PDB file of C-alpha atoms in Angstrom:
ATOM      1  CA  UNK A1104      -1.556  11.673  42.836  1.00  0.00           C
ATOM      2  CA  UNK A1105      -3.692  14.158  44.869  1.00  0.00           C
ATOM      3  CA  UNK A1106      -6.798  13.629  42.705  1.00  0.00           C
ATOM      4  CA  UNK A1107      -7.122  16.518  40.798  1.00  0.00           C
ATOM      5  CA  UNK A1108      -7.437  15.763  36.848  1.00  0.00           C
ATOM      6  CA  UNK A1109      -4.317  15.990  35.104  1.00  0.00           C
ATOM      7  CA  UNK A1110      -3.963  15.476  31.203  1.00  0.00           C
ATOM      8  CA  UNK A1111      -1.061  12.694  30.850  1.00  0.00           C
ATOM      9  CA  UNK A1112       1.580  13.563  28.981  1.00  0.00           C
ATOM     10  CA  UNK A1113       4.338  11.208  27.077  1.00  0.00           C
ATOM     11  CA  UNK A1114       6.969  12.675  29.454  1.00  0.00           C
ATOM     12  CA  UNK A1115       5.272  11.218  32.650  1.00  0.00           C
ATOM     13  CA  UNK A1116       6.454   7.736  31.347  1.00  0.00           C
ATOM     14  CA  UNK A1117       9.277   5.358  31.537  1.00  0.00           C
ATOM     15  CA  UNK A1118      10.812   4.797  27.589  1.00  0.00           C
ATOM     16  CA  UNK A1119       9.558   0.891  28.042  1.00  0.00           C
ATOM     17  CA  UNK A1120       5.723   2.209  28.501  1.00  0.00           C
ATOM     18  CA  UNK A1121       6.285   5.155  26.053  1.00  0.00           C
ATOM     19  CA  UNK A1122       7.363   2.197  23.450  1.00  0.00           C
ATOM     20  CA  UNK A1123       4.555   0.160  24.387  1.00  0.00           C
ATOM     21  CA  UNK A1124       2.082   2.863  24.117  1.00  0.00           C
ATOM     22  CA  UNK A1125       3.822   4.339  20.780  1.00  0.00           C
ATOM     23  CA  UNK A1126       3.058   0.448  19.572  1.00  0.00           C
ATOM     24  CA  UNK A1127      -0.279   0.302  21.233  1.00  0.00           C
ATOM     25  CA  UNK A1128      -1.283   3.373  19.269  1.00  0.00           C
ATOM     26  CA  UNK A1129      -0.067   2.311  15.937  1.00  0.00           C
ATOM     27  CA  UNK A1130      -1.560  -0.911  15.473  1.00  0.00           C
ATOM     28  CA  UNK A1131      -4.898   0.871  17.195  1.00  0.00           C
ATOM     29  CA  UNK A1132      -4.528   3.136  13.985  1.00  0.00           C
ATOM     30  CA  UNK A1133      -4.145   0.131  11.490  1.00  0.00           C
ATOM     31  CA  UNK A1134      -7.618  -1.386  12.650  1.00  0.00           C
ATOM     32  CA  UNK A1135      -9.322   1.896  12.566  1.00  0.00           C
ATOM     33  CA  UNK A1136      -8.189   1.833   8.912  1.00  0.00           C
ATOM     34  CA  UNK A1137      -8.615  -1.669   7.847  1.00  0.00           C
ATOM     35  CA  UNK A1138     -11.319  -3.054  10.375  1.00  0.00           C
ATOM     36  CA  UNK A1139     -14.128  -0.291  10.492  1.00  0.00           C
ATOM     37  CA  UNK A1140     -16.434  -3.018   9.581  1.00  0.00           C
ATOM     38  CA  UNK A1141     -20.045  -0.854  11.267  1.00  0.00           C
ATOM     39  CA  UNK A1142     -21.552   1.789   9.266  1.00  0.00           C
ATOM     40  CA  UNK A1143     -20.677   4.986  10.750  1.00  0.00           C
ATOM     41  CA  UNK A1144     -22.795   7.748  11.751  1.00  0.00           C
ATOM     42  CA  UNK A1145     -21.658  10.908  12.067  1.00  0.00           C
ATOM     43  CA  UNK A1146     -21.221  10.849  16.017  1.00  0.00           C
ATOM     44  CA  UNK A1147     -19.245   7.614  15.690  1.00  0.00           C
ATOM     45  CA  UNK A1148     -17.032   8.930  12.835  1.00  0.00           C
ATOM     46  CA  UNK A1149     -16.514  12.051  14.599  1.00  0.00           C
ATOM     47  CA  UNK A1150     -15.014   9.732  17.450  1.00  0.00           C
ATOM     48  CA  UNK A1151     -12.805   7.787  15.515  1.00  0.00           C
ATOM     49  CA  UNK A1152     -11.300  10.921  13.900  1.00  0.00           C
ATOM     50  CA  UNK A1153     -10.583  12.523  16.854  1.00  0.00           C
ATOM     51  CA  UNK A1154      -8.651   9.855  18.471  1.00  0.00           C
ATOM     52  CA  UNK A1155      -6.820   9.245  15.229  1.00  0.00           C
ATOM     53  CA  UNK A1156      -7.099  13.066  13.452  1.00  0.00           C
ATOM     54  CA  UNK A1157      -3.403  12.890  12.212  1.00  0.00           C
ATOM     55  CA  UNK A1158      -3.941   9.615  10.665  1.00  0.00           C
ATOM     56  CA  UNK A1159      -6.751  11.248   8.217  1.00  0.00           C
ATOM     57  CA  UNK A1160      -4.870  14.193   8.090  1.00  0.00           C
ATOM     58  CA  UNK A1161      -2.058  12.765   6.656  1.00  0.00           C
ATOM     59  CA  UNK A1162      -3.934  10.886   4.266  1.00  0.00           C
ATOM     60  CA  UNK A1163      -5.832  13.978   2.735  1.00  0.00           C
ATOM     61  CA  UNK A1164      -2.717  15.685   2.258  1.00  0.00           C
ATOM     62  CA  UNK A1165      -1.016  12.623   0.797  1.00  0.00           C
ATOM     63  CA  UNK A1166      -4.148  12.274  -1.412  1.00  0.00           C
ATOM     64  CA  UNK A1167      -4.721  15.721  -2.020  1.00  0.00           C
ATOM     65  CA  UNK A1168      -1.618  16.198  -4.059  1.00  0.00           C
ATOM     66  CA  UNK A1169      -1.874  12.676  -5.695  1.00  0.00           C
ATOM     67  CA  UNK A1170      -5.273  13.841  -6.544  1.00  0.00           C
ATOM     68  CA  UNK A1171      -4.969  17.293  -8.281  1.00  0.00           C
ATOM     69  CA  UNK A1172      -1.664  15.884 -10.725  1.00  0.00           C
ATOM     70  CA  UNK A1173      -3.365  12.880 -11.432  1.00  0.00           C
ATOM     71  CA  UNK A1174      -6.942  14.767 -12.812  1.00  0.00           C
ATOM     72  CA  UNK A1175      -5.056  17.545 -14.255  1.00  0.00           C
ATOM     73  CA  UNK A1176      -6.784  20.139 -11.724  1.00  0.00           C
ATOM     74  CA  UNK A1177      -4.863  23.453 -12.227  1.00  0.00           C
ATOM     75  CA  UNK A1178      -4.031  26.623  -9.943  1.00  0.00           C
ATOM     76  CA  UNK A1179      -4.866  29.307 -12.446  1.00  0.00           C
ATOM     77  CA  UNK A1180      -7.147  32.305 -12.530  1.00  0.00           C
ATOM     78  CA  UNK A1181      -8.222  32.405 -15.937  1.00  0.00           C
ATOM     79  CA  UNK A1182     -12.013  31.796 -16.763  1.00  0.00           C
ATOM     80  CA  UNK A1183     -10.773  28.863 -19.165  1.00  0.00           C
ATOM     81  CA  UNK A1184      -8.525  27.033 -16.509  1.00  0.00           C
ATOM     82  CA  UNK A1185     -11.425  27.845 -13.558  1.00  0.00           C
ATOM     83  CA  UNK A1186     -14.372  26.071 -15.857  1.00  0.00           C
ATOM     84  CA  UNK A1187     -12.246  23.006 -16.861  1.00  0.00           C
ATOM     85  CA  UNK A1188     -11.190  22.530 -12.813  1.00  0.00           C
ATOM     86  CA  UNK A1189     -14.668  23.123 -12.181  1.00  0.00           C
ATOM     87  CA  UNK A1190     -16.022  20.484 -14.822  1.00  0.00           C
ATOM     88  CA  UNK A1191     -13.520  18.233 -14.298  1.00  0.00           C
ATOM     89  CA  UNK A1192     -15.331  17.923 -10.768  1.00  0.00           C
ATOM     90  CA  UNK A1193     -18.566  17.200 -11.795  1.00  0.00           C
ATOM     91  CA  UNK A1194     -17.812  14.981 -14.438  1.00  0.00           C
ATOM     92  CA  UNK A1195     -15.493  12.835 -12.232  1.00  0.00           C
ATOM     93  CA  UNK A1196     -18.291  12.677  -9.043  1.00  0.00           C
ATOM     94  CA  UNK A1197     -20.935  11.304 -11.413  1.00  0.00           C
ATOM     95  CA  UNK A1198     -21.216   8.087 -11.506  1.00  0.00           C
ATOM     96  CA  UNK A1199     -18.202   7.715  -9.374  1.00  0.00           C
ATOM     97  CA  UNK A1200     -16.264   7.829 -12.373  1.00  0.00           C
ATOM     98  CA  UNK A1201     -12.639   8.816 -10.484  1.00  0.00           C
ATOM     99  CA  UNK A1202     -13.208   5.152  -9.130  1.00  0.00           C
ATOM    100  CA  UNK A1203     -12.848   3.687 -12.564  1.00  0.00           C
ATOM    101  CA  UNK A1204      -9.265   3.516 -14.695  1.00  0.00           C
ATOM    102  CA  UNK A1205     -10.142   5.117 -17.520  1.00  0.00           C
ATOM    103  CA  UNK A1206     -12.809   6.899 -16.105  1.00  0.00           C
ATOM    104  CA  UNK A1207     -13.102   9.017 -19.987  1.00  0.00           C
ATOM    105  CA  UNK A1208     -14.429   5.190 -21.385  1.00  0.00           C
ATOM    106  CA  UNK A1209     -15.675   4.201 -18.156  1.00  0.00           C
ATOM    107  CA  UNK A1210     -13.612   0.942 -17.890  1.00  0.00           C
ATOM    108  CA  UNK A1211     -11.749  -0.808 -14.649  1.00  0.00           C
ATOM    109  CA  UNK A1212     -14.413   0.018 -11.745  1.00  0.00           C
ATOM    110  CA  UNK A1213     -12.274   0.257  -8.740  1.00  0.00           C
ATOM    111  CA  UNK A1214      -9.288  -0.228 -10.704  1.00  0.00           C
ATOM    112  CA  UNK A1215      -8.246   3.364 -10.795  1.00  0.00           C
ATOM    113  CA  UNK A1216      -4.417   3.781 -10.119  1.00  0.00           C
ATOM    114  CA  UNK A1217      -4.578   6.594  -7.898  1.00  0.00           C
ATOM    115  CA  UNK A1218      -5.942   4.132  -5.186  1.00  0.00           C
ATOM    116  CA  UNK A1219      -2.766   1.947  -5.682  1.00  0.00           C
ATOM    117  CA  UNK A1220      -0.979   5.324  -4.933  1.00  0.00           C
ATOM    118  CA  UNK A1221      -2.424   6.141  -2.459  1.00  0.00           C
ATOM    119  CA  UNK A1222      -2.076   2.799  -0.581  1.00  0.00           C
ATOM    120  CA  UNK A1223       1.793   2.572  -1.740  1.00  0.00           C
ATOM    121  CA  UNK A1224       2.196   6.543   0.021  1.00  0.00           C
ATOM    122  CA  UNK A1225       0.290   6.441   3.029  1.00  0.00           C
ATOM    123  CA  UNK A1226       0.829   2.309   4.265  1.00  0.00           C
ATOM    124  CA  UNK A1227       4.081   0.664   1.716  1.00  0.00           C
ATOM    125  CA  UNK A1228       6.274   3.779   1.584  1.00  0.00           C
ATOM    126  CA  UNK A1229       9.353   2.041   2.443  1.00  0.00           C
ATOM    127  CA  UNK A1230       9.765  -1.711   4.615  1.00  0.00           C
ATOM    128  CA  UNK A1231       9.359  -0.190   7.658  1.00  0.00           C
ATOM    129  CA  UNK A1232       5.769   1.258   7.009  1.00  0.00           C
ATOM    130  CA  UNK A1233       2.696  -0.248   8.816  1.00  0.00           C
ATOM    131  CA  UNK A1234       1.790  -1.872   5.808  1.00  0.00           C
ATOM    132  CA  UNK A1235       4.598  -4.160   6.000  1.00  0.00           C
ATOM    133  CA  UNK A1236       5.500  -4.400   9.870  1.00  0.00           C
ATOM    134  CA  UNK A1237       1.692  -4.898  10.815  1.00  0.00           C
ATOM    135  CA  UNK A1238       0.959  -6.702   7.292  1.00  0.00           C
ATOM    136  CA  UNK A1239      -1.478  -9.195   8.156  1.00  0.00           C
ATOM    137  CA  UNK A1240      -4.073  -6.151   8.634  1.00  0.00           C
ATOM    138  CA  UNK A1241      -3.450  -5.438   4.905  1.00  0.00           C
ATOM    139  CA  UNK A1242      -3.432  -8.430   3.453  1.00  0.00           C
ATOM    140  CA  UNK A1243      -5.274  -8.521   1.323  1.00  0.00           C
ATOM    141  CA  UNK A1244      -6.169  -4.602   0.904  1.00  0.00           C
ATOM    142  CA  UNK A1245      -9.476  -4.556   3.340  1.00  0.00           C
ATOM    143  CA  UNK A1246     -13.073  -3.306   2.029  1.00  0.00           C
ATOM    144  CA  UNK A1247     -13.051  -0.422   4.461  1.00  0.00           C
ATOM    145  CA  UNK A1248      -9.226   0.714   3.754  1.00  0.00           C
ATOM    146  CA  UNK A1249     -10.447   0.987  -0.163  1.00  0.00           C
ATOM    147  CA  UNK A1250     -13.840   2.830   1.282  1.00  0.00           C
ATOM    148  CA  UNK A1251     -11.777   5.390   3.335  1.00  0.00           C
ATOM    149  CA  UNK A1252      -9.252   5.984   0.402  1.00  0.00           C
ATOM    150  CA  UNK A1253     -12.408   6.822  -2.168  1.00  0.00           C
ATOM    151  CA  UNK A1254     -13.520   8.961   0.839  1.00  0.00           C
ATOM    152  CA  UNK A1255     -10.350  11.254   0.900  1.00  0.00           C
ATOM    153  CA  UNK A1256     -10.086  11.300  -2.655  1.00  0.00           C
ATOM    154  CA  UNK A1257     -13.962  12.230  -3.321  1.00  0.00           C
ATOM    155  CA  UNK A1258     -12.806  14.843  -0.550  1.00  0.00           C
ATOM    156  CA  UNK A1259     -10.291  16.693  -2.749  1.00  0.00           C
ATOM    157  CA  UNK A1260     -12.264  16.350  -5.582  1.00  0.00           C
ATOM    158  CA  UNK A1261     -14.754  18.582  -3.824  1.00  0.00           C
ATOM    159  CA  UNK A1262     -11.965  21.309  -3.073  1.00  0.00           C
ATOM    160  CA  UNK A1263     -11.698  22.020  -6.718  1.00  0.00           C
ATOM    161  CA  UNK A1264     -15.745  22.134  -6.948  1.00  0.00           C
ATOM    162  CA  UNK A1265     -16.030  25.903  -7.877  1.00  0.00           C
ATOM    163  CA  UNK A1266     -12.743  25.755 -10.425  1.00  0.00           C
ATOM    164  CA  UNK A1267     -10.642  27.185  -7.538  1.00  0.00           C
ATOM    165  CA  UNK A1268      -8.958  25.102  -4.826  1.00  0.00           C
ATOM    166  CA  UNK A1269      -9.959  25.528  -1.645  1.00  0.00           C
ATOM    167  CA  UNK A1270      -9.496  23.736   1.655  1.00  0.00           C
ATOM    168  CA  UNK A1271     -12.386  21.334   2.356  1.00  0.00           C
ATOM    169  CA  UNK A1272     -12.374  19.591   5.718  1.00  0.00           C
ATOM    170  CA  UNK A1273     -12.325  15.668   6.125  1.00  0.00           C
ATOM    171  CA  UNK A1274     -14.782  16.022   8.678  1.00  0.00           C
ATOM    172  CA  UNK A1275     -17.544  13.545   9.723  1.00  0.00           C
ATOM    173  CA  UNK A1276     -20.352  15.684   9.530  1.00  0.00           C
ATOM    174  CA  UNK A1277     -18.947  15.740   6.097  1.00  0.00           C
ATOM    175  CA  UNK A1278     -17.399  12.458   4.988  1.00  0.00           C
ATOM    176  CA  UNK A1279     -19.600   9.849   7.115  1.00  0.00           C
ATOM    177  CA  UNK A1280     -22.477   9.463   4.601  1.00  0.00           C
ATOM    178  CA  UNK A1281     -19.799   9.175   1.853  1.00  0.00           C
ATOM    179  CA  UNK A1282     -17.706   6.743   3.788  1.00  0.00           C
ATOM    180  CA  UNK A1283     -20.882   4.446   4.559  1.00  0.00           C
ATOM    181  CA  UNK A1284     -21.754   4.846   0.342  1.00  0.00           C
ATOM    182  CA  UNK A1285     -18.793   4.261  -0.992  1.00  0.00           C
ATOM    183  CA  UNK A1286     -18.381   1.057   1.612  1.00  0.00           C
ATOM    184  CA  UNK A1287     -21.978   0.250   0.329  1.00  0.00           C
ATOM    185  CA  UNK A1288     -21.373   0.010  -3.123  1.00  0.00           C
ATOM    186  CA  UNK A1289     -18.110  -2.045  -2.855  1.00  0.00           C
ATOM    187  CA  UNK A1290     -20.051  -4.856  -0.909  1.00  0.00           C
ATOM    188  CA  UNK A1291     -22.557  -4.840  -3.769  1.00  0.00           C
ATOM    189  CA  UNK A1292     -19.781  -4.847  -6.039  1.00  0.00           C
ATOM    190  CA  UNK A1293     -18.780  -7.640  -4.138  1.00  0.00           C
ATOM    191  CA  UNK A1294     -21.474  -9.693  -3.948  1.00  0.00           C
ATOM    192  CA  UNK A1295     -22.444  -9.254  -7.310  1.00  0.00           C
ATOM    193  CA  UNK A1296     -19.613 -10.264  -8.716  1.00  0.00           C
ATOM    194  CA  UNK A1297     -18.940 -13.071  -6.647  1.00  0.00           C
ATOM    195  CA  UNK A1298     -18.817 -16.160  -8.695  1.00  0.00           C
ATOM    196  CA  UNK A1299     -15.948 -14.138 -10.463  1.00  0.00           C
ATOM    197  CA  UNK A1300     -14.483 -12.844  -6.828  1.00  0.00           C
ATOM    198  CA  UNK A1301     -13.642 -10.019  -8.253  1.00  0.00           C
ATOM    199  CA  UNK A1302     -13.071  -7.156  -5.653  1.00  0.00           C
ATOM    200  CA  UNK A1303     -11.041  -9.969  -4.073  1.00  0.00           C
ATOM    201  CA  UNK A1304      -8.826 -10.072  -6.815  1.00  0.00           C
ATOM    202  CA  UNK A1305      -8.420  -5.803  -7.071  1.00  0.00           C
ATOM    203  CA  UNK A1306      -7.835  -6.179  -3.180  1.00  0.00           C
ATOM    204  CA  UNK A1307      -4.943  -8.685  -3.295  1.00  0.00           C
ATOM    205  CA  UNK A1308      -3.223  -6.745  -6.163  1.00  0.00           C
ATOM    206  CA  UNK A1309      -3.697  -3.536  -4.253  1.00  0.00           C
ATOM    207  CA  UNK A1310      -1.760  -5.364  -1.061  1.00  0.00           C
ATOM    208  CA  UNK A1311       0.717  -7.198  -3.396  1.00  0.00           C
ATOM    209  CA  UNK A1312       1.686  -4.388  -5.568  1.00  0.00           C
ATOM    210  CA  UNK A1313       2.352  -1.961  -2.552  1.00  0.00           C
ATOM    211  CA  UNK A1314       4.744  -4.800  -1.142  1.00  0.00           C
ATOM    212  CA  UNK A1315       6.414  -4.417  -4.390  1.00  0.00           C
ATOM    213  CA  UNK A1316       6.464  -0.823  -4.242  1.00  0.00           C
ATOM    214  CA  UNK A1317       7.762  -0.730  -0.854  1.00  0.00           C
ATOM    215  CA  UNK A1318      10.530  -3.343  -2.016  1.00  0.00           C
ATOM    216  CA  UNK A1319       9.994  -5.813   1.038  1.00  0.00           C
ATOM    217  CA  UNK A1320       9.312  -9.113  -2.332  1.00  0.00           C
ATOM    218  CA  UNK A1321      13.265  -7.435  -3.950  1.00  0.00           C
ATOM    219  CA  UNK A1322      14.806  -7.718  -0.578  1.00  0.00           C
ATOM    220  CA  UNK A1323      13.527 -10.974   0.435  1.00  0.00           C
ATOM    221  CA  UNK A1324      14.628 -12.757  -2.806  1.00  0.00           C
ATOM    222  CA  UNK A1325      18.326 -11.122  -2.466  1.00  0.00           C
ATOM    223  CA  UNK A1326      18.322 -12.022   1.147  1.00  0.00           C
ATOM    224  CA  UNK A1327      17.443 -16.027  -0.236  1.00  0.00           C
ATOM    225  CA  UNK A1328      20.526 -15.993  -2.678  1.00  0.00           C
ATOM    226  CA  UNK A1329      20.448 -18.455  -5.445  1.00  0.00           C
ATOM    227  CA  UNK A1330      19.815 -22.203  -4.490  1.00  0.00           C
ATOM    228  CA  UNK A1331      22.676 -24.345  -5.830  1.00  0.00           C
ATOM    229  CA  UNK A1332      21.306 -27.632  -8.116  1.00  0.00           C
ATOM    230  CA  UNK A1333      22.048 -30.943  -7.098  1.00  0.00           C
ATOM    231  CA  UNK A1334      23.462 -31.206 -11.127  1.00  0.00           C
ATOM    232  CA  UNK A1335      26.180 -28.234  -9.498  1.00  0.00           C
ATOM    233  CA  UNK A1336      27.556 -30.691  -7.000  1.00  0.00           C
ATOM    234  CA  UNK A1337      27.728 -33.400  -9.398  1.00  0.00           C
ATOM    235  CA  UNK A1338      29.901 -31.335 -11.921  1.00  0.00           C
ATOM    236  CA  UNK A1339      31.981 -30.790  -8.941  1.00  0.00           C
ATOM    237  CA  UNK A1340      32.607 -34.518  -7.947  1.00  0.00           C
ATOM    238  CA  UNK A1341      33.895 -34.693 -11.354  1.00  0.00           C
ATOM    239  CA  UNK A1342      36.264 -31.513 -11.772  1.00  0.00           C
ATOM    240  CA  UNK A1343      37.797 -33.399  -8.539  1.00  0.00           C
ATOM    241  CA  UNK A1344      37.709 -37.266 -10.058  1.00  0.00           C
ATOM    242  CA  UNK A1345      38.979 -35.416 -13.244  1.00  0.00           C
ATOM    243  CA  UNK A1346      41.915 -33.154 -11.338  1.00  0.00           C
ATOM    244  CA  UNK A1347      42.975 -36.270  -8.816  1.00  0.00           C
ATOM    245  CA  UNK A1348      43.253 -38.703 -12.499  1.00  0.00           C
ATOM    246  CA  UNK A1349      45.343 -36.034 -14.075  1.00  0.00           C
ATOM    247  CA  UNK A1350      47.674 -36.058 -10.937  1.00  0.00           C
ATOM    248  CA  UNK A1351      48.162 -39.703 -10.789  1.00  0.00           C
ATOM    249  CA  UNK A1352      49.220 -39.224 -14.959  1.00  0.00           C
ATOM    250  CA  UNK A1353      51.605 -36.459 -13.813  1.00  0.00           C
ATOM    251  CA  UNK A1354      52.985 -38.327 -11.055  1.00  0.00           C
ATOM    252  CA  UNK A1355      53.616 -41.611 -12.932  1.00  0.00           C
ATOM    253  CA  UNK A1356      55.045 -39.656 -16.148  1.00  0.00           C
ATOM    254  CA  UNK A1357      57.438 -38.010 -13.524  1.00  0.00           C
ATOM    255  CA  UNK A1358      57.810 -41.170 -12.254  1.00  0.00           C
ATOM    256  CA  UNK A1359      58.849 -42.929 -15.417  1.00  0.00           C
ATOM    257  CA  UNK A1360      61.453 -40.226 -16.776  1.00  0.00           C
ATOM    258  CA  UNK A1361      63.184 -40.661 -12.864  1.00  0.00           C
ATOM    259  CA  UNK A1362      63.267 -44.506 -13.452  1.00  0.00           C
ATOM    260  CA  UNK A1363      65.441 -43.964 -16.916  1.00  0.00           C
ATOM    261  CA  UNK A1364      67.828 -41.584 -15.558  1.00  0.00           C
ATOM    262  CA  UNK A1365      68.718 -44.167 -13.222  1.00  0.00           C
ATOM    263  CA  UNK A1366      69.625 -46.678 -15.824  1.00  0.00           C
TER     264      UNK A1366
END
């Protein structure tokens, strides 16, 4: 090295470090997702998200399209389609009411199934997502992972605001007040409903329905196989008592019909 600043690239390492750093990075991503445990402000969020922009990118646009199917938002330019997009909107950001499952009756706070989606897309895709590999930073679902998915998801919300899509950044100067709110209101949540523990419940059937989804539970019970009973071994020792007593008749009735032909 002569000194001068040089920006590293992945090609300036061996394939041991490049798999070190390729694991360093991904478990670094996990915690930033499951172990933001500070309230962020926006100089802080604006940090995180540029060492790990891809991360939230990839979420948005795995939540973005979850999003608009699941809320019926439409790409249309009629005035009728444009005002129910655009009501849609408001109706579902007051109150939080996309957080609930039937958010039209205002039932199942936090239950919504578009945050089970998105945690089976982004982390349980398949057994070889972080979800599973690095699984004891999901298990169960943490506070801040469900705080960061109502983020993104109050993000594309806002991109159908006016009635007509249109690209809205996940930015901290943006999403680091909502973030810190919606992380707010689930420790409440929490601790208001503690004698019940239930966000601790939604949390662990977040975490054990995405194992499902990313079949990890299927494969271990086919790996297993079926446990033979004690009761299968004993019917065994019998077919054999049974086959070896049915020999010894065959033998001696063979035995008997040689003995008269000799007489």
């Amino acid at each position: 090295m002569d000194g001068s600043a040089q920006r590293l690239k992945a090609s300036d390492f061996d394939d041991i470090t490049k798999e070190i750093l390729t694991t360093a990075i991904t478990i670094f991503q996990c915690l930033v997702v499951t172990r933001i445990n500070v309230r962020l402000t926006p100089g802080l969020m604006k940090m995180i998200l540029k060492r790990t922009s891809h991360v939230c990118n990839e979420l948005k646009t795995k939540m973005r399209s979850l999003t608009g199917s699941f809320f019926g938002f439409r790409a249309n330019d009629s005035r009728e389609v444009i005002r129910h997009n655009r009501d849609r909107a408001e109706s579902l950001k007051e109150g939080l009411l996309f957080a609930y499952k039937d958010w039209e009756s205002k039932q199942g706070i936090y239950k919504t199934d578009l945050l089970q989606m998105g945690v089976n897309h982004m982390w349980f895709a398949n057994r070889n997502n972080e979800g599973i590999v690095y699984h004891q930073y999901f298990n169960p679902l943490p506070v801040e992972t469900m705080a960061l998915l109502l983020a993104s998801i109050e993000c594309c919300i806002d991109e159908w605001g006016t009635g007509i899509k249109e690209d809205v950044k996940f930015s901290a100067a943006n999403y680091a007040s909502v973030y810190n709110t919606h992380l707010d209101s689930l420790q409440r949540f929490e601790e208001h409903t503690a004698p019940y523990k239930l966000l601790e419940k939604i949390r662990v059937n977040l975490h054990d329905a995405a194992r499902f989804h990313a079949g990890v539970d299927f494969l271990l019970a086919s790996s297993t196989g079926s446990c033979v009973t004690e009761e299968a071994f004993d019917d065994a020792l019998l077919e054999y008592e049974q086959e070896m007593q049915d020999e010894e008749e065959e033998q001696d009735e063979r035995d008997g019909t040689e003995a008269q032909g000799d007489m």
